[in-house]
Amino acid sequence: MELEELRVAVSTGEIDSVVVGFTDHYGRTMGKRFDADFFLESCVEDGTHGCDYLLTVDMEMDPVEGFAYANWEKGYGDFHLVPDLGTLRPAGWTSGTAFVLCDVIDDRTHEPVSVAPRSILRRQVDALTKAGFSAAAASELEFFLFRNSYRDAHAKSYRDLEAAGWYVEDYHLLQASRVEDYVGAARRAMRDSEIPVENSKGEAAIGQHELNIRYAEVLDMADRHVVMKQGMKELADALGVSVTFMAKPDSAQPGNSCHIHLSLWKDGVNVFAGQAGADDDGRSDLFRWFLGGWIHHAPDLMPFVAPTINSYKRYRDQSWAPTRLAWSTDNRTAGFRVVGTGSGLRIENRIPGADVNPYLAYAAALASGLDGIANQIEPPEEFRGDVYASDVERVPRNLRDAVDRFEASAAARRFFGDLVVDHYTHHLRTEIGAHEAAVSDWEMARYFERI
């Protein structure tokens, strides 16, 4: 939506509110809801402000001590939210509303806040541009759909929820037809939000589905990903159902993935393919080195790909989630699956779950791949066969191990800077501490009577 289109829609009464948002560490959309006239009068030029504690809070919105960026001693001041009008769009899941994403800017220096997720991806896109490339990307988001509202699910402590299906519905058109009240509405809502939709389908678990949107330039894709999740949650809330993007909501079923697809382009040409010196499969040196860097640095950057305690419970053999750092052509047991040919040639990273913050995941991919090109990092030999049955290096088994490696990584500090690494290390260690302090249902069932 162009700004002039918004002005017309506001003047006719078609739009009366503008939501101004950004994402925190978790990928949650935070922000304000503006009267549309005031947005046009003031916010377009001047932006708005938000409390900098939003980049230091935990899931319960409690300020966490120990961050250098913002703390009680510094008084938790403001940062500046500057709308990126290239992200302005109708909010197709509701009425009378437009939606715009913001860059988070330091009030004193007028520079992007370095620890804000969108700033982290922007820096990698700048590095990509400087190297002479652009990136095309796509997020494949999976989710579980339940017939309980979010409020009812909370009241039931998220136990014994009614799944939208009652048998595994992977590609089943009959089961898919039964959820068109929500999934069909979500497809149309994304389309009406100027997010081009490809398709939806049943997935490999009971009540699980996937909604695919069309690929785009990498920052645009990350923005679409964020808007899609926000819109799907708001739509579910309005329809009295619930969706979850947890990586592993049910230990007995496959988890929710977010396979991310990526290719590099220059002058309208996919440089992964069709270059001089391409191998027998039509893949260039640039493809090989980008893949080599992505795989090589994956263990160090796992917190940007698998950011929660729950993320690591998804990595189970024979579960459709990858467990090892192998690459292979069109092989769903590999962490890195190579698909397509010619202009469609791309790398699919199957490691992220649907709980991923897309800005961080794409930043990790670009930083790793560009380093691979700069240093001509060769990937391991292509794996052929069942990667689950191999002795290839595994992804980290838990968030603690992943954070330890991230914190100690010279590459992570070179890519993102000490401030970002230390900030996210502290954030993630806080999450680990909260998990370790909590008493779980598993502990109650196991120990209440019998210990």
PDB file of C-alpha atoms in Angstrom, residues 4-158:
ATOM      1  CA  GLU A   4      -1.207   8.136  -0.960  1.00  0.00           C
ATOM      2  CA  GLU A   5      -3.469   5.065  -1.044  1.00  0.00           C
ATOM      3  CA  LEU A   6      -3.621   5.225   2.739  1.00  0.00           C
ATOM      4  CA  ARG A   7      -4.513   8.926   2.631  1.00  0.00           C
ATOM      5  CA  VAL A   8      -7.409   8.180   0.283  1.00  0.00           C
ATOM      6  CA  ALA A   9      -8.602   5.220   2.385  1.00  0.00           C
ATOM      7  CA  VAL A  10      -8.522   7.360   5.536  1.00  0.00           C
ATOM      8  CA  SER A  11     -10.380  10.219   3.838  1.00  0.00           C
ATOM      9  CA  THR A  12     -13.179   7.853   2.756  1.00  0.00           C
ATOM     10  CA  GLY A  13     -13.410   6.191   6.172  1.00  0.00           C
ATOM     11  CA  GLU A  14     -12.210   2.825   4.845  1.00  0.00           C
ATOM     12  CA  ILE A  15      -9.272   2.892   7.285  1.00  0.00           C
ATOM     13  CA  ASP A  16      -9.426   4.487  10.717  1.00  0.00           C
ATOM     14  CA  SER A  17      -6.498   2.853  12.532  1.00  0.00           C
ATOM     15  CA  VAL A  18      -2.828   2.211  11.786  1.00  0.00           C
ATOM     16  CA  VAL A  19      -0.868  -0.374  13.769  1.00  0.00           C
ATOM     17  CA  VAL A  20       2.806   0.530  14.186  1.00  0.00           C
ATOM     18  CA  GLY A  21       4.969  -2.433  15.157  1.00  0.00           C
ATOM     19  CA  PHE A  22       8.416  -3.972  15.593  1.00  0.00           C
ATOM     20  CA  THR A  23       9.656  -7.280  16.970  1.00  0.00           C
ATOM     21  CA  ASP A  24      11.380  -8.037  20.267  1.00  0.00           C
ATOM     22  CA  HIS A  25      13.919 -10.819  20.869  1.00  0.00           C
ATOM     23  CA  TYR A  26      11.255 -13.507  20.774  1.00  0.00           C
ATOM     24  CA  GLY A  27       9.857 -12.282  17.472  1.00  0.00           C
ATOM     25  CA  ARG A  28       6.718 -10.962  19.171  1.00  0.00           C
ATOM     26  CA  THR A  29       5.183  -7.915  17.492  1.00  0.00           C
ATOM     27  CA  MET A  30       5.127  -4.925  19.839  1.00  0.00           C
ATOM     28  CA  GLY A  31       3.915  -1.397  19.152  1.00  0.00           C
ATOM     29  CA  LYS A  32       0.976   1.000  19.187  1.00  0.00           C
ATOM     30  CA  ARG A  33      -2.376   1.448  17.494  1.00  0.00           C
ATOM     31  CA  PHE A  34      -2.743   4.939  16.011  1.00  0.00           C
ATOM     32  CA  ASP A  35      -5.745   6.945  14.979  1.00  0.00           C
ATOM     33  CA  ALA A  36      -5.219   6.985  11.220  1.00  0.00           C
ATOM     34  CA  ASP A  37      -5.539  10.761  10.890  1.00  0.00           C
ATOM     35  CA  PHE A  38      -2.946  11.315  13.612  1.00  0.00           C
ATOM     36  CA  PHE A  39      -0.628   8.753  12.008  1.00  0.00           C
ATOM     37  CA  LEU A  40      -0.738  10.707   8.755  1.00  0.00           C
ATOM     38  CA  GLU A  41      -0.394  14.041  10.499  1.00  0.00           C
ATOM     39  CA  SER A  42       2.474  13.139  12.827  1.00  0.00           C
ATOM     40  CA  CYS A  43       3.821   9.607  12.773  1.00  0.00           C
ATOM     41  CA  VAL A  44       4.689   9.414   9.083  1.00  0.00           C
ATOM     42  CA  GLU A  45       7.215  12.235   9.492  1.00  0.00           C
ATOM     43  CA  ASP A  46       8.181  11.980  13.143  1.00  0.00           C
ATOM     44  CA  GLY A  47       7.673   8.322  14.013  1.00  0.00           C
ATOM     45  CA  THR A  48       6.864   7.508  17.604  1.00  0.00           C
ATOM     46  CA  HIS A  49       8.613   6.347  20.742  1.00  0.00           C
ATOM     47  CA  GLY A  50       8.703   3.203  22.832  1.00  0.00           C
ATOM     48  CA  CYS A  51      10.381   2.281  26.090  1.00  0.00           C
ATOM     49  CA  ASP A  52      13.785   0.683  25.565  1.00  0.00           C
ATOM     50  CA  TYR A  53      12.969  -1.904  28.241  1.00  0.00           C
ATOM     51  CA  LEU A  54      11.115  -3.779  25.473  1.00  0.00           C
ATOM     52  CA  LEU A  55      14.476  -5.123  24.316  1.00  0.00           C
ATOM     53  CA  THR A  56      15.266  -6.411  27.817  1.00  0.00           C
ATOM     54  CA  VAL A  57      12.033  -8.054  28.973  1.00  0.00           C
ATOM     55  CA  ASP A  58      11.242 -11.738  29.360  1.00  0.00           C
ATOM     56  CA  MET A  59       8.136 -13.512  28.080  1.00  0.00           C
ATOM     57  CA  GLU A  60       6.136 -12.231  31.071  1.00  0.00           C
ATOM     58  CA  MET A  61       7.176  -8.623  30.263  1.00  0.00           C
ATOM     59  CA  ASP A  62       9.308  -8.378  33.403  1.00  0.00           C
ATOM     60  CA  PRO A  63      12.434  -6.214  32.937  1.00  0.00           C
ATOM     61  CA  VAL A  64      15.498  -8.434  33.233  1.00  0.00           C
ATOM     62  CA  GLU A  65      18.508  -7.029  35.061  1.00  0.00           C
ATOM     63  CA  GLY A  66      22.020  -7.352  33.711  1.00  0.00           C
ATOM     64  CA  PHE A  67      21.671  -5.878  30.219  1.00  0.00           C
ATOM     65  CA  ALA A  68      24.187  -3.213  29.206  1.00  0.00           C
ATOM     66  CA  TYR A  69      21.785  -1.762  26.632  1.00  0.00           C
ATOM     67  CA  ALA A  70      19.018  -0.716  29.037  1.00  0.00           C
ATOM     68  CA  ASN A  71      18.584  -1.109  32.781  1.00  0.00           C
ATOM     69  CA  TRP A  72      17.212   0.503  35.938  1.00  0.00           C
ATOM     70  CA  GLU A  73      20.390   2.550  36.424  1.00  0.00           C
ATOM     71  CA  LYS A  74      19.938   4.122  32.992  1.00  0.00           C
ATOM     72  CA  GLY A  75      16.283   4.774  33.792  1.00  0.00           C
ATOM     73  CA  TYR A  76      14.741   2.815  30.905  1.00  0.00           C
ATOM     74  CA  GLY A  77      14.417   5.673  28.445  1.00  0.00           C
ATOM     75  CA  ASP A  78      12.897   5.737  24.980  1.00  0.00           C
ATOM     76  CA  PHE A  79      13.952   4.594  21.571  1.00  0.00           C
ATOM     77  CA  HIS A  80      12.536   5.980  18.349  1.00  0.00           C
ATOM     78  CA  LEU A  81      10.262   3.856  16.149  1.00  0.00           C
ATOM     79  CA  VAL A  82      10.583   4.959  12.525  1.00  0.00           C
ATOM     80  CA  PRO A  83       7.959   3.494  10.174  1.00  0.00           C
ATOM     81  CA  ASP A  84       9.362   1.794   7.089  1.00  0.00           C
ATOM     82  CA  LEU A  85       6.682   2.852   4.626  1.00  0.00           C
ATOM     83  CA  GLY A  86       7.749   0.067   2.299  1.00  0.00           C
ATOM     84  CA  THR A  87       6.044  -2.287   4.767  1.00  0.00           C
ATOM     85  CA  LEU A  88       2.770  -0.320   4.879  1.00  0.00           C
ATOM     86  CA  ARG A  89      -0.153  -2.615   4.038  1.00  0.00           C
ATOM     87  CA  PRO A  90      -3.818  -3.198   4.824  1.00  0.00           C
ATOM     88  CA  ALA A  91      -4.359  -5.548   7.763  1.00  0.00           C
ATOM     89  CA  GLY A  92      -6.460  -8.033   5.823  1.00  0.00           C
ATOM     90  CA  TRP A  93      -7.427 -10.071   8.879  1.00  0.00           C
ATOM     91  CA  THR A  94      -9.453  -7.248  10.409  1.00  0.00           C
ATOM     92  CA  SER A  95     -11.422  -4.199   9.281  1.00  0.00           C
ATOM     93  CA  GLY A  96     -10.511  -0.535   9.022  1.00  0.00           C
ATOM     94  CA  THR A  97      -6.836  -1.089   9.816  1.00  0.00           C
ATOM     95  CA  ALA A  98      -3.437  -0.671   8.168  1.00  0.00           C
ATOM     96  CA  PHE A  99      -0.165  -2.117   9.472  1.00  0.00           C
ATOM     97  CA  VAL A 100       3.421  -0.851   9.221  1.00  0.00           C
ATOM     98  CA  LEU A 101       6.708  -2.159  10.611  1.00  0.00           C
ATOM     99  CA  CYS A 102       9.373   0.090  12.086  1.00  0.00           C
ATOM    100  CA  ASP A 103      13.104   0.337  12.464  1.00  0.00           C
ATOM    101  CA  VAL A 104      14.242   0.869  16.059  1.00  0.00           C
ATOM    102  CA  ILE A 105      16.468   3.959  16.242  1.00  0.00           C
ATOM    103  CA  ASP A 106      18.579   5.260  19.128  1.00  0.00           C
ATOM    104  CA  ASP A 107      17.208   8.611  20.320  1.00  0.00           C
ATOM    105  CA  ARG A 108      20.661  10.057  20.989  1.00  0.00           C
ATOM    106  CA  THR A 109      22.805   8.757  18.142  1.00  0.00           C
ATOM    107  CA  HIS A 110      19.987   8.498  15.566  1.00  0.00           C
ATOM    108  CA  GLU A 111      21.525   5.179  14.504  1.00  0.00           C
ATOM    109  CA  PRO A 112      19.696   1.837  14.402  1.00  0.00           C
ATOM    110  CA  VAL A 113      19.664   0.121  17.794  1.00  0.00           C
ATOM    111  CA  SER A 114      22.231  -2.616  17.246  1.00  0.00           C
ATOM    112  CA  VAL A 115      20.474  -5.281  19.330  1.00  0.00           C
ATOM    113  CA  ALA A 116      17.066  -4.857  17.645  1.00  0.00           C
ATOM    114  CA  PRO A 117      16.332  -7.902  15.435  1.00  0.00           C
ATOM    115  CA  ARG A 118      15.498  -5.925  12.282  1.00  0.00           C
ATOM    116  CA  SER A 119      18.699  -3.881  12.705  1.00  0.00           C
ATOM    117  CA  ILE A 120      20.720  -7.100  12.856  1.00  0.00           C
ATOM    118  CA  LEU A 121      19.281  -8.328   9.552  1.00  0.00           C
ATOM    119  CA  ARG A 122      19.617  -4.881   7.935  1.00  0.00           C
ATOM    120  CA  ARG A 123      23.374  -4.896   8.642  1.00  0.00           C
ATOM    121  CA  GLN A 124      23.743  -8.262   6.927  1.00  0.00           C
ATOM    122  CA  VAL A 125      21.667  -7.069   3.956  1.00  0.00           C
ATOM    123  CA  ASP A 126      23.982  -4.052   3.723  1.00  0.00           C
ATOM    124  CA  ALA A 127      26.979  -6.411   3.676  1.00  0.00           C
ATOM    125  CA  LEU A 128      25.273  -8.486   1.000  1.00  0.00           C
ATOM    126  CA  THR A 129      24.657  -5.383  -1.120  1.00  0.00           C
ATOM    127  CA  LYS A 130      28.250  -4.270  -0.674  1.00  0.00           C
ATOM    128  CA  ALA A 131      29.357  -7.683  -1.954  1.00  0.00           C
ATOM    129  CA  GLY A 132      27.233  -7.088  -5.060  1.00  0.00           C
ATOM    130  CA  PHE A 133      24.376  -9.489  -4.348  1.00  0.00           C
ATOM    131  CA  SER A 134      20.764  -9.614  -3.279  1.00  0.00           C
ATOM    132  CA  ALA A 135      19.000 -12.574  -1.686  1.00  0.00           C
ATOM    133  CA  ALA A 136      15.652 -14.173  -2.460  1.00  0.00           C
ATOM    134  CA  ALA A 137      14.107 -15.953   0.517  1.00  0.00           C
ATOM    135  CA  ALA A 138      10.989 -17.780   1.644  1.00  0.00           C
ATOM    136  CA  SER A 139       9.687 -18.996   5.009  1.00  0.00           C
ATOM    137  CA  GLU A 140       7.582 -22.171   5.172  1.00  0.00           C
ATOM    138  CA  LEU A 141       5.641 -21.804   8.413  1.00  0.00           C
ATOM    139  CA  GLU A 142       3.842 -24.752  10.006  1.00  0.00           C
ATOM    140  CA  PHE A 143       1.308 -24.471  12.818  1.00  0.00           C
ATOM    141  CA  PHE A 144      -1.123 -26.530  14.889  1.00  0.00           C
ATOM    142  CA  LEU A 145      -4.778 -25.498  14.855  1.00  0.00           C
ATOM    143  CA  PHE A 146      -7.066 -26.108  17.842  1.00  0.00           C
ATOM    144  CA  ARG A 147     -10.812 -25.602  18.230  1.00  0.00           C
ATOM    145  CA  ASN A 148     -10.304 -23.956  21.629  1.00  0.00           C
ATOM    146  CA  SER A 149      -9.953 -20.203  21.908  1.00  0.00           C
ATOM    147  CA  TYR A 150      -6.724 -18.815  23.303  1.00  0.00           C
ATOM    148  CA  ARG A 151      -8.514 -17.836  26.521  1.00  0.00           C
ATOM    149  CA  ASP A 152     -10.006 -21.311  26.932  1.00  0.00           C
ATOM    150  CA  ALA A 153      -6.663 -22.931  26.152  1.00  0.00           C
ATOM    151  CA  HIS A 154      -5.079 -20.804  28.872  1.00  0.00           C
ATOM    152  CA  ALA A 155      -7.828 -21.718  31.346  1.00  0.00           C
ATOM    153  CA  LYS A 156      -7.147 -25.401  30.607  1.00  0.00           C
ATOM    154  CA  SER A 157      -3.403 -24.851  31.168  1.00  0.00           C
ATOM    155  CA  TYR A 158      -2.954 -25.823  27.509  1.00  0.00           C
TER     156      TYR A 158
END
